[in-house]
Coordinates of N, CA and C and ligand atoms in Angstrom, one line a residue:
M1 N 17.4 -8.2 -20.7 CA 18.5 -8.7 -20.0 C 19.8 -7.8 -20.1
T2 N 20.4 -7.8 -18.9 CA 21.6 -7.2 -18.3 C 22.6 -7.6 -17.7
L3 N 23.0 -8.8 -19.0 CA 24.4 -9.6 -18.6 C 25.3 -8.7 -18.5
D4 N 25.7 -7.2 -18.9 CA 27.0 -7.0 -18.7 C 26.8 -5.8 -17.4
A5 N 25.8 -6.2 -16.6 CA 25.5 -5.2 -15.7 C 26.6 -5.1 -14.5
Q6 N 27.5 -6.1 -14.3 CA 28.6 -6.5 -13.7 C 29.6 -7.0 -14.1
G7 N 30.7 -6.8 -13.2 CA 32.0 -7.6 -13.7 C 32.6 -7.5 -14.8
T8 N 32.3 -6.1 -15.8 CA 32.5 -6.1 -17.0 C 34.3 -5.9 -17.1
K9 N 34.8 -5.1 -16.1 CA 36.1 -5.2 -16.2 C 37.2 -6.4 -16.8
A10 N 36.4 -7.3 -16.0 CA 37.3 -8.9 -16.0 C 37.4 -9.7 -17.4
T11 N 36.9 -8.7 -18.5 CA 36.8 -9.2 -19.7 C 37.7 -8.5 -20.8
D12 N 39.0 -7.5 -20.0 CA 39.6 -6.4 -20.9 C 40.7 -7.1 -21.9
R13 N 41.4 -8.1 -21.5 CA 42.0 -8.5 -22.7 C 41.5 -9.9 -23.3
A14 N 39.9 -9.7 -23.5 CA 39.3 -11.0 -24.1 C 39.5 -10.5 -25.5
G15 N 39.4 -12.0 -26.4 CA 39.2 -11.7 -27.6 C 40.6 -12.0 -28.6
L16 N 41.7 -12.3 -27.9 CA 42.9 -12.5 -28.5 C 42.6 -13.9 -29.2
N17 N 43.0 -14.1 -30.4 CA 42.8 -15.4 -30.9 C 41.4 -16.3 -30.4
G18 N 40.1 -15.3 -30.2 CA 39.3 -16.1 -29.5 C 39.6 -16.8 -28.0
Q19 N 40.4 -16.6 -27.5 CA 40.8 -17.0 -26.3 C 40.6 -16.3 -25.6
A20 N 39.7 -16.7 -24.3 CA 39.5 -15.6 -23.0 C 40.8 -15.6 -22.6
P21 N 40.8 -14.6 -21.5 CA 42.1 -14.2 -20.8 C 41.9 -15.1 -19.9
R22 N 43.4 -15.8 -19.5 CA 43.9 -16.8 -18.6 C 43.5 -16.0 -17.1
C23 N 43.1 -17.1 -16.5 CA 42.4 -17.0 -15.0 C 43.5 -17.2 -14.0
D24 N 44.2 -15.9 -13.4 CA 45.0 -15.9 -12.6 C 44.7 -16.4 -11.2
H25 N 43.3 -16.5 -10.6 CA 42.6 -16.9 -9.6 C 43.2 -18.3 -9.2
V26 N 43.3 -19.4 -10.0 CA 43.6 -20.6 -9.5 C 45.3 -20.6 -9.4
D27 N 46.1 -19.8 -9.3 CA 47.1 -20.1 -9.4 C 47.5 -19.5 -7.4
Q28 N 46.4 -19.1 -6.7 CA 46.7 -18.8 -5.9 C 46.4 -19.9 -4.9
P29 N 47.1 -19.5 -3.2 CA 47.3 -20.9 -2.6 C 46.0 -21.4 -2.6
S30 N 45.6 -22.8 -2.7 CA 44.8 -23.7 -2.1 C 44.8 -24.1 -0.8
A31 N 43.3 -24.1 -0.6 CA 43.3 -24.9 0.7 C 43.3 -26.5 1.0
V32 N 44.1 -26.6 1.9 CA 44.5 -28.3 2.0 C 43.5 -28.9 2.6
A33 N 42.6 -28.6 3.7 CA 41.7 -29.2 4.4 C 40.4 -28.9 4.0
Y34 N 39.6 -29.5 3.9 CA 37.9 -29.2 3.1 C 37.2 -29.6 4.6
G35 N 36.2 -28.4 4.5 CA 34.9 -29.0 5.6 C 34.4 -30.4 5.3
P36 N 33.4 -30.6 6.2 CA 32.7 -32.3 5.8 C 31.5 -31.9 4.4
P37 N 31.5 -32.8 3.9 CA 30.7 -33.0 2.5 C 29.0 -32.6 2.6
E38 N 28.7 -31.4 3.0 CA 27.7 -31.0 3.4 C 27.3 -29.8 3.4
C39 N 26.4 -28.6 3.0 CA 26.3 -27.4 3.4 C 25.7 -26.9 4.5
T40 N 26.3 -26.6 5.4 CA 25.7 -26.1 6.6 C 24.7 -25.4 6.3
A41 N 24.8 -24.4 5.5 CA 23.6 -23.4 5.5 C 22.2 -24.1 4.9
C42 N 22.2 -25.1 4.3 CA 20.9 -25.7 3.9 C 20.6 -26.4 4.9
L43 N 21.7 -27.2 5.8 CA 21.2 -28.2 6.8 C 20.4 -26.8 7.5
A44 N 20.9 -26.1 8.3 CA 20.1 -25.3 9.1 C 18.5 -24.8 8.5
L45 N 18.8 -24.8 7.2 CA 17.0 -24.5 6.8 C 16.8 -25.3 6.2
G46 N 16.8 -26.9 6.5 CA 15.8 -27.8 6.1 C 15.9 -28.1 4.4
R47 N 16.9 -27.7 4.3 CA 16.8 -27.9 2.4 C 17.5 -29.0 2.1
V48 N 17.5 -29.1 0.6 CA 18.6 -30.5 0.3 C 19.4 -29.8 -0.8
W49 N 20.1 -30.2 -1.0 CA 21.2 -29.9 -2.0 C 21.6 -30.6 -3.3
T50 N 21.9 -30.0 -4.5 CA 22.0 -31.3 -5.7 C 23.6 -31.5 -5.8
R51 N 24.4 -30.6 -5.2 CA 25.8 -30.7 -5.8 C 26.3 -30.0 -4.7
L52 N 27.8 -30.0 -4.3 CA 28.4 -29.5 -3.6 C 29.9 -28.6 -3.9
L53 N 30.1 -27.5 -3.9 CA 31.5 -27.3 -3.7 C 32.0 -26.8 -2.8
V54 N 33.5 -26.9 -3.7 CA 34.6 -26.2 -2.2 C 35.5 -25.2 -2.8
C55 N 35.3 -24.3 -1.7 CA 36.0 -22.7 -1.4 C 37.7 -23.3 -1.5
L56 N 38.6 -23.2 -3.1 CA 39.8 -23.7 -2.8 C 40.7 -22.4 -1.9
S57 N 40.1 -21.5 -1.6 CA 40.7 -20.5 -0.9 C 40.8 -21.0 0.7
C58 N 39.7 -21.5 1.1 CA 39.3 -21.5 2.7 C 39.0 -23.2 2.9
G59 N 38.5 -23.6 2.2 CA 38.0 -25.0 2.1 C 36.7 -25.2 2.8
W60 N 36.1 -24.4 2.6 CA 34.4 -24.1 2.6 C 33.5 -24.7 1.8
V61 N 32.6 -25.8 2.3 CA 32.0 -26.2 1.5 C 30.3 -25.8 1.5
A62 N 29.9 -25.9 0.5 CA 28.4 -25.3 -0.1 C 27.8 -25.4 -1.0
C63 N 26.5 -25.4 -1.4 CA 25.7 -26.1 -2.5 C 26.1 -25.2 -3.7
S64 N 25.7 -25.5 -4.7 CA 26.1 -25.0 -6.1 C 25.0 -24.4 -6.7
D65 N 24.9 -23.5 -7.7 CA 23.6 -22.4 -8.1 C 22.4 -23.9 -8.7
D66 N 23.0 -24.8 -8.8 CA 22.0 -26.1 -9.3 C 20.4 -25.8 -8.5
A67 N 20.9 -25.6 -7.0 CA 20.0 -25.6 -6.1 C 19.7 -24.2 -5.6
R68 N 18.4 -24.5 -4.6 CA 17.9 -23.7 -4.8 C 18.7 -22.1 -4.0
G69 N 19.3 -22.8 -3.1 CA 20.4 -22.0 -2.1 C 21.4 -21.4 -2.3
G70 N 22.4 -21.8 -3.7 CA 23.4 -21.2 -4.0 C 24.4 -20.5 -2.9
H71 N 24.7 -21.6 -2.1 CA 25.6 -21.1 -1.0 C 26.9 -20.7 -1.3
A72 N 27.3 -21.5 -2.5 CA 28.6 -21.4 -2.7 C 28.7 -20.1 -2.9
R73 N 27.9 -19.8 -4.3 CA 28.0 -18.2 -4.7 C 28.2 -17.3 -3.3
A74 N 26.9 -17.6 -2.4 CA 26.8 -16.3 -1.5 C 28.2 -16.6 -0.9
H75 N 29.1 -17.0 -0.7 CA 30.1 -17.1 -0.2 C 31.3 -16.5 -0.9
Y76 N 31.1 -16.7 -1.8 CA 32.2 -16.0 -2.7 C 31.5 -14.5 -2.7
E77 N 30.5 -14.0 -2.6 CA 30.2 -12.8 -2.6 C 30.5 -12.1 -0.9
E78 N 30.7 -12.9 0.0 CA 30.6 -12.2 1.4 C 32.4 -12.2 1.2
T79 N 32.8 -13.1 0.6 CA 34.2 -13.3 0.9 C 35.3 -13.1 0.0
D80 N 34.6 -13.1 -1.2 CA 36.0 -12.4 -2.5 C 36.5 -13.8 -2.9
H81 N 36.4 -14.8 -2.2 CA 37.2 -15.9 -2.6 C 36.5 -16.8 -3.9
P82 N 37.6 -16.5 -4.8 CA 37.0 -16.6 -6.7 C 36.8 -18.1 -7.2
V83 N 37.5 -19.0 -6.5 CA 37.6 -20.1 -7.4 C 37.1 -21.3 -6.4
V84 N 35.8 -22.1 -6.9 CA 35.6 -23.4 -6.5 C 35.6 -24.8 -7.2
A85 N 35.7 -25.9 -6.1 CA 36.0 -27.2 -7.1 C 35.0 -28.1 -6.8
T86 N 34.5 -29.1 -7.6 CA 33.7 -29.7 -7.1 C 34.2 -30.9 -6.0
L87 N 33.5 -31.5 -5.2 CA 33.8 -32.8 -4.2 C 34.2 -33.9 -4.9
E88 N 33.8 -34.0 -5.6 CA 33.8 -35.3 -6.7 C 35.2 -36.1 -6.5
P89 N 35.9 -36.9 -6.1 CA 36.9 -37.4 -6.1 C 37.6 -37.5 -7.9
G90 N 38.7 -37.2 -8.4 CA 39.2 -37.0 -9.8 C 38.7 -36.5 -10.3
S91 N 37.5 -35.1 -10.0 CA 37.0 -34.5 -10.9 C 38.2 -33.2 -10.7
T92 N 38.5 -32.6 -12.0 CA 39.6 -31.6 -12.1 C 38.7 -30.0 -12.3
W93 N 37.0 -30.4 -12.7 CA 36.6 -28.9 -12.7 C 36.5 -28.0 -11.7
R94 N 36.6 -27.0 -11.9 CA 36.9 -25.3 -11.4 C 36.4 -24.5 -11.8
W95 N 35.6 -23.5 -11.1 CA 34.9 -22.6 -11.5 C 35.2 -21.0 -10.8
C96 N 35.6 -20.0 -11.3 CA 36.0 -19.1 -11.2 C 34.9 -18.2 -11.4
Y97 N 34.7 -17.4 -10.2 CA 33.2 -16.5 -10.0 C 33.8 -15.1 -10.9
V98 N 34.8 -14.8 -10.5 CA 35.3 -13.8 -11.3 C 35.4 -13.5 -12.7
H99 N 35.6 -14.6 -13.1 CA 35.6 -14.8 -14.6 C 34.4 -15.4 -15.0
R100 N 33.5 -16.0 -14.2 CA 32.4 -16.3 -14.7 C 32.8 -17.3 -15.6
R101 N 33.4 -18.4 -15.4 CA 34.0 -19.8 -16.6 C 34.4 -20.5 -15.7
T102 N 34.5 -21.7 -16.3 CA 35.8 -23.0 -15.8 C 37.0 -22.8 -16.1
V103 N 37.7 -22.8 -14.9 CA 39.3 -22.6 -15.0 C 40.0 -23.9 -14.9
Ligands
LIG201 ZN1 39.5 -16.1 -12.4
LIG202 ZN1 22.7 -24.4 0.6
LIG203 ZN1 36.0 -19.4 0.8

């Protein structure tokens, strides 16, 4: 297992009182308009998805890592847009790919 193969710099101030460092990515401006509730990449491949995530930077909708595609992660790797949320109404779950945790 090589868990530290990438992104180790993000944890430079971890460990204070056991608290993870604050994620400032969530303070960045959020997209106000979201795309349709579907993963266009999966649709093109004829796949199904289990859960959809929306990029808070640009409103791009794609499937989560639960599915084979992981297209939301692919979007992050292409664009460096760091934070995604679920499309479920009322859900406050958000995930930061840079810090690799919920925020
Ligand atoms: Zn973050
Ligand atoms: Zn997908
Ligand atoms: Zn985006």
